[in-house]
Short mmCIF file of C-alpha atoms in Angstrom, two decimals:
data_model
loop_
_atom_site.label_atom_id
_atom_site.label_comp_id
_atom_site.label_asym_id
_atom_site.label_seq_id
_atom_site.Cartn_x
_atom_site.Cartn_y
_atom_site.Cartn_z
CA MET A 476 107.83 171.72 119.37
CA GLU A 477 107.01 171.43 115.66
CA PHE A 478 103.52 171.54 114.16
CA ASP A 479 102.23 170.45 110.76
CA THR A 480 99.72 173.27 110.42
CA ARG A 481 99.28 176.80 111.65
CA GLN A 482 95.95 175.82 113.24
CA ALA A 483 97.63 173.11 115.33
CA ARG A 484 100.24 175.59 116.54
CA LEU A 485 97.52 178.15 117.30
CA GLU A 486 95.50 175.64 119.34
CA TYR A 487 98.56 174.65 121.32
CA ALA A 488 99.55 178.29 121.91
CA SER A 489 95.97 179.09 122.96
CA TYR A 490 96.09 176.31 125.54
CA LEU A 491 99.37 177.64 126.94
CA ARG A 492 98.00 181.20 127.00
CA LEU A 493 94.78 180.15 128.74
CA SER A 494 96.64 177.86 131.16
CA TYR A 495 98.91 180.74 132.09
CA GLY A 496 95.83 182.98 132.33
CA VAL A 497 94.23 180.60 134.84
CA ARG A 498 97.39 180.57 136.91
CA TRP A 499 97.80 184.34 136.71
CA VAL A 500 94.23 185.38 137.58
CA SER A 501 94.11 182.74 140.32
CA GLY A 502 97.36 183.97 141.85
CA ILE A 503 96.29 187.63 141.70
CA SER A 504 92.92 186.68 143.17
CA LEU A 505 94.59 184.91 146.08
CA LEU A 506 96.66 188.01 146.76
CA ILE A 507 93.60 190.27 146.60
CA MET A 508 91.67 187.92 148.89
CA GLY A 509 94.46 188.09 151.46
CA VAL A 510 94.42 191.89 151.43
CA MET A 511 90.61 191.97 151.55
CA LEU A 512 90.39 189.56 154.45
CA ALA A 513 92.92 191.52 156.48
CA THR A 514 91.22 194.84 155.73
CA MET A 515 87.63 193.71 156.11
CA LEU A 516 88.24 191.75 159.29
CA LEU A 517 89.64 194.89 160.87
CA ASN A 518 87.22 197.46 159.52
CA TYR A 519 83.89 195.96 158.51
CA ILE A 520 83.14 192.44 159.62
CA GLU A 521 83.84 193.18 163.26
CA SER A 522 81.11 195.82 163.15
CA HIS A 523 78.80 193.60 161.08
CA THR A 524 78.83 190.38 163.09
CA HIS A 525 75.92 188.86 161.15
CA TYR A 526 78.19 188.82 158.04
CA ARG A 527 81.09 187.09 159.76
CA THR A 528 80.11 183.44 159.04
CA SER A 529 79.11 184.10 155.44
CA SER A 530 82.31 186.09 154.89
CA TYR A 531 84.56 183.31 156.14
CA LEU A 532 82.67 180.71 154.08
CA LEU A 533 82.59 182.77 150.87
CA TYR A 534 86.21 183.89 150.99
CA SER A 535 87.43 180.41 151.93
CA CYS A 536 85.58 178.83 148.98
CA HIS A 537 86.92 181.45 146.58
CA ALA A 538 90.49 181.11 147.88
CA LEU A 539 90.27 177.32 147.57
CA LEU A 540 89.07 177.62 143.97
CA CYS A 541 91.94 180.00 143.14
CA ALA A 542 94.47 177.65 144.74
CA CYS A 543 93.08 174.80 142.64
CA GLY A 544 93.48 176.98 139.55
CA VAL A 545 97.14 177.66 140.33
CA LEU A 546 97.96 174.02 141.07
CA PHE A 547 95.94 172.56 138.21
CA SER A 548 97.54 174.76 135.53
CA ARG A 549 101.00 173.87 136.84
CA LYS A 550 100.18 170.14 136.83
CA HIS A 551 99.13 170.14 133.16
CA PRO A 552 101.70 172.07 131.10
CA GLN A 553 100.53 170.23 127.95
CA PRO A 554 97.02 169.97 126.43
CA PHE A 555 95.01 166.99 127.69
CA THR A 556 91.67 165.38 126.92
CA HIS A 557 88.59 167.47 127.80
CA TRP A 558 90.64 170.48 128.89
CA GLN A 559 88.19 172.90 127.23
CA PRO A 560 85.08 171.78 129.20
CA LEU A 561 87.11 171.85 132.41
CA LEU A 562 88.30 175.36 131.61
CA ILE A 563 84.71 176.50 131.08
CA ILE A 564 83.63 174.94 134.39
CA PHE A 565 86.53 176.58 136.24
CA THR A 566 86.00 180.04 134.72
CA GLY A 567 82.26 179.80 135.37
CA LEU A 568 82.80 178.98 139.04
CA PHE A 569 85.59 181.55 139.26
CA SER A 570 83.34 184.29 137.87
CA LEU A 571 80.36 183.38 140.04
CA THR A 572 82.39 183.31 143.25
CA TRP A 573 83.97 186.65 142.36
CA THR A 574 80.48 188.03 141.67
CA ALA A 575 79.38 186.83 145.10
CA VAL A 576 82.46 188.39 146.69
CA ILE A 577 81.82 191.74 144.97
CA TYR A 578 78.18 191.70 146.04
CA HIS A 579 79.24 190.84 149.58
CA VAL A 580 81.69 193.75 149.60
CA SER A 581 78.88 196.06 148.51
CA LEU A 582 76.86 194.89 151.53
CA VAL A 583 79.52 195.15 154.22
CA SER A 584 81.28 198.27 152.90
CA LEU A 585 80.22 201.69 154.07
CA THR A 586 80.22 202.79 150.41
CA LEU A 587 79.77 201.06 147.06
CA THR A 588 83.09 202.37 145.72
CA SER A 589 85.09 199.36 146.93
CA ALA A 590 82.77 196.95 145.16
CA GLU A 591 82.88 198.98 141.92
CA LEU A 592 86.70 199.08 141.97
CA LEU A 593 86.85 195.37 142.64
CA ALA A 594 84.49 194.63 139.74
CA GLU A 595 86.53 196.80 137.36
CA LEU A 596 89.73 195.07 138.48
CA MET A 597 88.17 191.65 137.94
CA ILE A 598 86.97 192.59 134.44
CA MET A 599 90.44 193.81 133.49
CA MET A 600 92.04 190.63 134.84
CA SER A 601 89.62 188.47 132.87
CA LEU A 602 90.36 190.30 129.64
CA LEU A 603 94.13 190.03 130.03
CA GLY A 604 94.05 186.44 131.26
CA PHE A 605 91.52 184.86 128.87
CA TYR A 606 91.60 186.91 125.65
CA ALA A 607 92.77 183.80 123.74
CA SER A 608 89.20 182.44 123.98
CA ALA A 609 86.15 184.61 123.33
CA ARG A 610 83.83 182.16 125.09
CA THR A 611 86.01 181.96 128.20
CA THR A 612 86.32 185.75 128.36
CA LEU A 613 82.54 186.16 128.06
CA ILE A 614 81.82 183.52 130.72
CA THR A 615 84.22 185.20 133.12
CA VAL A 616 83.20 188.80 132.49
CA LEU A 617 79.41 188.67 132.08
CA PRO A 618 78.39 187.86 135.70
CA VAL A 619 80.86 190.41 137.10
CA LEU A 620 79.75 193.06 134.61
CA THR A 621 76.13 192.40 135.57
CA ILE A 622 76.76 192.91 139.29
CA SER A 623 78.91 195.95 138.48
CA SER A 624 76.05 197.50 136.52
CA TYR A 625 73.69 196.72 139.40
CA ILE A 626 76.02 198.49 141.83
CA THR A 627 76.13 201.46 139.45
CA TYR A 628 72.33 201.40 139.41
CA LEU A 629 72.25 201.62 143.20
CA SER A 630 75.01 204.23 143.52
CA ALA A 631 73.39 206.45 140.84
CA GLY A 632 70.12 206.69 142.69
CA GLU A 633 68.56 203.69 140.94
CA SER A 634 69.19 205.14 137.48
CA LEU A 635 68.44 202.31 135.07
CA SER A 636 69.61 204.22 131.99
CA LEU A 637 73.05 204.89 133.49
CA ALA A 638 73.45 201.24 134.50
CA CYS A 639 72.47 200.07 131.00
CA GLN A 640 74.85 202.54 129.40
CA GLN A 641 77.69 201.29 131.56
CA PHE A 642 76.85 197.65 130.70
CA VAL A 643 76.71 198.23 126.93
CA ILE A 644 79.77 200.52 126.73
CA THR A 645 81.89 198.24 128.92
CA LEU A 646 80.85 195.22 126.88
CA LEU A 647 81.72 197.04 123.64
CA VAL A 648 85.13 198.08 124.98
CA LEU A 649 85.82 194.52 126.14
CA TYR A 650 84.78 193.10 122.75
CA THR A 651 87.02 195.42 120.75
CA GLY A 652 89.87 195.11 123.25
CA ARG A 653 89.77 191.31 123.20
CA LYS A 654 89.57 191.30 119.42
CA THR A 655 92.66 193.52 119.19
CA LEU A 656 94.63 191.40 121.66
CA TYR A 657 93.61 188.19 119.89
CA HIS A 658 94.59 189.67 116.52
CA TRP A 659 98.07 190.43 117.88
CA PHE A 660 98.22 186.94 119.37
CA VAL A 661 97.29 185.24 116.07
CA ASN A 662 99.75 187.39 114.12
CA SER A 663 102.51 186.43 116.53
CA ILE A 664 101.72 182.70 116.19
CA THR A 665 101.48 183.00 112.40
CA LYS A 666 104.89 184.66 112.19
CA GLU A 667 106.37 182.02 114.47
CA HIS A 668 104.86 179.23 112.36
CA ASP A 669 106.07 180.76 109.07
CA LYS A 670 109.53 181.18 110.57
CA GLN A 671 109.58 177.52 111.64
CA LEU A 672 108.46 176.40 108.17
CA LEU A 673 111.23 178.45 106.59
CA LEU A 674 113.82 177.03 108.97
CA ASN A 675 112.59 173.48 108.22
CA GLN A 676 112.85 174.13 104.49
CA LEU A 677 116.35 175.54 104.87
CA ASN A 678 117.43 172.59 107.03
CA LYS A 679 115.98 170.23 104.45
CA LEU A 680 117.85 171.97 101.65
CA VAL A 681 121.19 171.86 103.44
CA SER A 682 120.61 168.25 104.51
CA LEU A 683 119.79 166.84 101.06
CA ASP A 684 122.16 165.75 98.35
CA GLN A 685 121.29 167.85 95.32
CA LEU A 686 121.98 165.10 92.78
CA THR A 687 120.33 162.04 94.30
CA GLY A 688 117.69 163.70 96.49
CA ILE A 689 118.59 161.60 99.56
CA ASN A 690 120.32 162.81 102.71
CA ASN A 691 123.83 164.18 102.40
CA ARG A 692 126.92 163.66 104.52
CA ARG A 693 126.15 166.66 106.71
CA PHE A 694 122.84 165.11 107.71
CA PHE A 695 124.48 161.73 108.34
CA GLU A 696 127.16 163.12 110.62
CA TYR A 697 124.61 165.04 112.66
CA GLU A 698 122.23 162.06 112.88
CA LEU A 699 125.07 159.67 113.69
CA GLU A 700 126.17 161.70 116.70
CA LYS A 701 122.60 161.98 117.94
CA GLN A 702 121.86 158.27 117.56
CA PHE A 703 125.27 157.27 118.92
CA ARG A 704 124.68 159.19 122.15
CA ALA A 705 121.13 157.87 122.44
CA SER A 706 122.26 154.26 121.89
CA LYS A 707 124.93 154.53 124.57
CA ARG A 708 122.52 156.16 126.99
CA GLU A 709 119.71 153.66 126.41
CA LYS A 710 122.10 150.69 125.90
CA LYS A 711 120.58 149.86 122.51
CA PRO A 712 122.35 148.55 119.39
CA LEU A 713 123.37 150.80 116.50
CA SER A 714 124.57 149.64 113.11
CA VAL A 715 125.90 151.31 109.97
CA ILE A 716 126.37 149.95 106.45
CA MET A 717 128.96 151.62 104.25
CA ILE A 718 128.23 151.03 100.57
CA ASP A 719 130.32 151.50 97.44
CA ILE A 720 129.22 150.96 93.84
CA ASP A 721 131.48 148.35 92.27
CA PHE A 722 133.76 149.65 89.51
CA PHE A 723 131.92 152.94 89.23
CA LYS A 724 135.00 154.68 87.80
CA LEU A 725 134.89 152.32 84.83
CA TYR A 726 131.18 153.10 84.49
CA ASN A 727 131.88 156.84 84.39
CA ASP A 728 134.89 156.58 82.09
CA ASN A 729 133.08 154.50 79.49
CA LEU A 730 129.45 155.70 79.66
CA GLY A 731 130.07 159.33 80.61
CA HIS A 732 129.39 161.44 83.68
CA VAL A 733 125.80 162.22 82.66
CA GLN A 734 124.94 158.54 82.61
CA GLY A 735 126.96 158.13 85.79
CA ASP A 736 124.73 160.71 87.50
CA VAL A 737 121.66 158.77 86.31
CA CYS A 738 123.14 155.61 87.80
CA LEU A 739 123.76 157.32 91.15
CA LYS A 740 120.14 158.49 91.26
CA GLN A 741 118.83 155.01 90.50
CA VAL A 742 121.05 153.36 93.10
CA ALA A 743 120.05 155.97 95.71
CA HIS A 744 116.38 155.28 94.96
CA ARG A 745 116.88 151.55 95.48
CA LEU A 746 118.83 152.08 98.69
CA LYS A 747 116.09 154.30 100.04
CA SER A 748 113.50 151.63 99.18
CA SER A 749 115.52 149.10 101.16
CA ILE A 750 115.06 150.78 104.54
CA LEU A 751 111.62 150.29 106.07
CA ARG A 752 111.62 152.11 109.40
CA PRO A 753 111.26 155.89 109.79
CA THR A 754 114.24 155.99 112.18
CA ASP A 755 116.57 154.44 109.58
CA SER A 756 118.25 156.67 107.02
CA VAL A 757 120.42 156.44 103.92
CA SER A 758 122.84 159.19 102.93
CA ARG A 759 125.27 159.88 100.13
CA TYR A 760 128.66 159.78 101.82
CA GLY A 761 130.70 161.02 98.88
CA GLY A 762 131.17 160.18 95.20
CA GLU A 763 129.79 156.67 94.66
CA GLU A 764 129.74 155.90 98.38
CA PHE A 765 126.56 155.70 100.44
CA ILE A 766 125.96 154.94 104.10
CA VAL A 767 122.95 153.53 105.94
CA LEU A 768 122.29 154.34 109.59
CA LEU A 769 120.24 151.79 111.54
CA PRO A 770 119.36 152.81 115.13
CA GLY A 771 118.15 150.01 117.37
CA THR A 772 119.45 147.38 114.93
CA ASP A 773 121.89 144.61 115.84
CA LEU A 774 124.30 142.84 113.50
CA HIS A 775 121.73 140.25 112.44
CA GLY A 776 119.23 142.95 111.52
CA ALA A 777 121.89 144.90 109.60
CA LYS A 778 122.69 141.80 107.55
CA ARG A 779 119.02 141.51 106.60
CA VAL A 780 119.06 145.12 105.39
CA ALA A 781 122.25 144.43 103.37
CA THR A 782 120.59 141.40 101.78
CA ARG A 783 117.54 143.50 100.94
CA ILE A 784 119.79 146.08 99.28
CA GLN A 785 121.30 143.37 97.09
CA SER A 786 117.83 142.16 96.15
CA GLN A 787 116.65 145.69 95.31
CA LEU A 788 119.61 146.26 92.97
CA ALA A 789 119.17 142.89 91.35
CA GLU A 790 115.53 143.74 90.74
CA ALA A 791 116.50 147.13 89.28
CA ASN A 792 118.71 145.33 86.73
CA LEU A 793 120.87 148.38 85.98
CA SER A 794 123.30 147.69 83.16
CA HIS A 795 127.07 147.91 83.84
CA PRO A 796 128.82 146.46 80.76
CA HIS A 797 132.32 147.26 82.05
CA SER A 798 132.07 145.60 85.50
CA THR A 799 134.28 142.54 86.01
CA VAL A 800 131.96 140.92 88.60
CA SER A 801 128.55 141.29 86.93
CA PRO A 802 126.94 142.77 83.80
CA ARG A 803 124.70 144.67 86.18
CA VAL A 804 125.35 147.41 88.75
CA THR A 805 126.33 145.87 92.09
CA VAL A 806 127.59 147.19 95.42
CA SER A 807 129.99 146.12 98.13
CA GLN A 808 128.93 146.69 101.74
CA GLY A 809 130.77 146.96 105.03
CA ILE A 810 128.66 146.44 108.16
CA ALA A 811 129.63 147.56 111.66
CA THR A 812 127.64 147.40 114.88
CA MET A 813 128.43 149.49 117.96
CA HIS A 814 130.06 147.57 120.79
CA ASP A 815 132.39 149.35 123.19
CA ASP A 816 133.11 152.30 120.90
CA ARG A 817 133.85 155.52 122.74
CA TRP A 818 133.51 157.67 119.62
CA SER A 819 131.25 157.44 116.60
CA SER A 820 134.33 157.74 114.36
CA GLN A 821 135.44 154.31 115.58
CA LEU A 822 132.19 152.80 114.29
CA ILE A 823 132.67 154.43 110.88
CA GLU A 824 136.28 153.28 110.74
CA ARG A 825 135.26 149.65 111.30
CA ALA A 826 132.51 149.92 108.67
CA ASP A 827 135.09 151.31 106.21
CA ASN A 828 137.51 148.45 107.00
CA HIS A 829 134.73 145.92 106.48
CA LEU A 830 133.88 147.54 103.15
CA TYR A 831 137.52 147.07 102.11
CA LEU A 832 137.30 143.39 103.13
CA ALA A 833 134.06 142.96 101.14
CA LYS A 834 135.88 144.28 98.05
CA ALA A 835 138.83 142.02 98.76
CA GLN A 836 136.48 139.02 98.76
CA GLY A 837 135.47 139.74 95.18
CA ARG A 838 132.91 142.60 95.50
CA ASN A 839 129.12 142.30 95.08
CA ALA A 840 129.05 141.14 98.73
CA PHE A 841 128.86 142.42 102.29
CA TYR A 842 131.22 141.83 105.17
CA ALA A 843 130.15 141.88 108.81
CA GLN A 844 131.86 140.83 112.04
#
């Protein structure tokens, strides 16, 4: 996918990163919940029957939320409207349910170590999964870090200073860690964007005719094959117009090659002005020959374009004192529309034959059949 600006690419990459983060932390959470349920049902809840109902309810709600996270991120692989508020809502609920789970573990466990390990694991998961958004990371981490500090307060003999130290130091480590990860992330996206810009510039250079500034034959042949396959697949018309400047050799021989180059540039400009749709293209085919590619255009539409080309050149009023058909620069045009052609070369061959017939009719005309 191509992007006009680095910011657009960064926003898209951030969505993909956060979407993957939702899926990843949700999947890991489901796995942890399965292990916890199996362990706690065997060891703790059976001996703490008054926690059984709350345990089933809490773990079921959290597992359901995680399952929704996995399914939702898979259903929306591309950014959609209001995805940011929905992400905040999900991460808020995700963090709060995990906080409740950790607090519940601290109640039913014989020691507070299990709850502390679970909180640390959750904080690490949040950092790795949501570092692409500072707000999302903070929303996910803050409730868990708060309950973790509270557990530290209890396990350290109600030492408030130790709990506060843990809170501040952990928050500082998370801030610097997220900043480092995000810096690497932005650098990676920037390099990717710069690489794509360079490739686009190189493709543009190799696809443009250096003299006239319009597309060259290489571009036309590539675009023709693409549009030919698309037209056959979608059963849509495709037309080409092969164009030749009338008596251009006489123009060159008498006015010189420098003036001939000026003439080619002016004709190319007028041809480009004659096509109106972004899907249409005009290319220099070779020497004084040009070719127009018209996807989704039938024979009648191609004739209208050929007529517009004649009008554009008449309006340009380019002098050609050595032409035998007009004192002005004119062109002959051969039009071909795809019918039952198996190969794109057959379409070009018919356009070339029709160009020959247009010249045989006296030039300054187009031939279509």
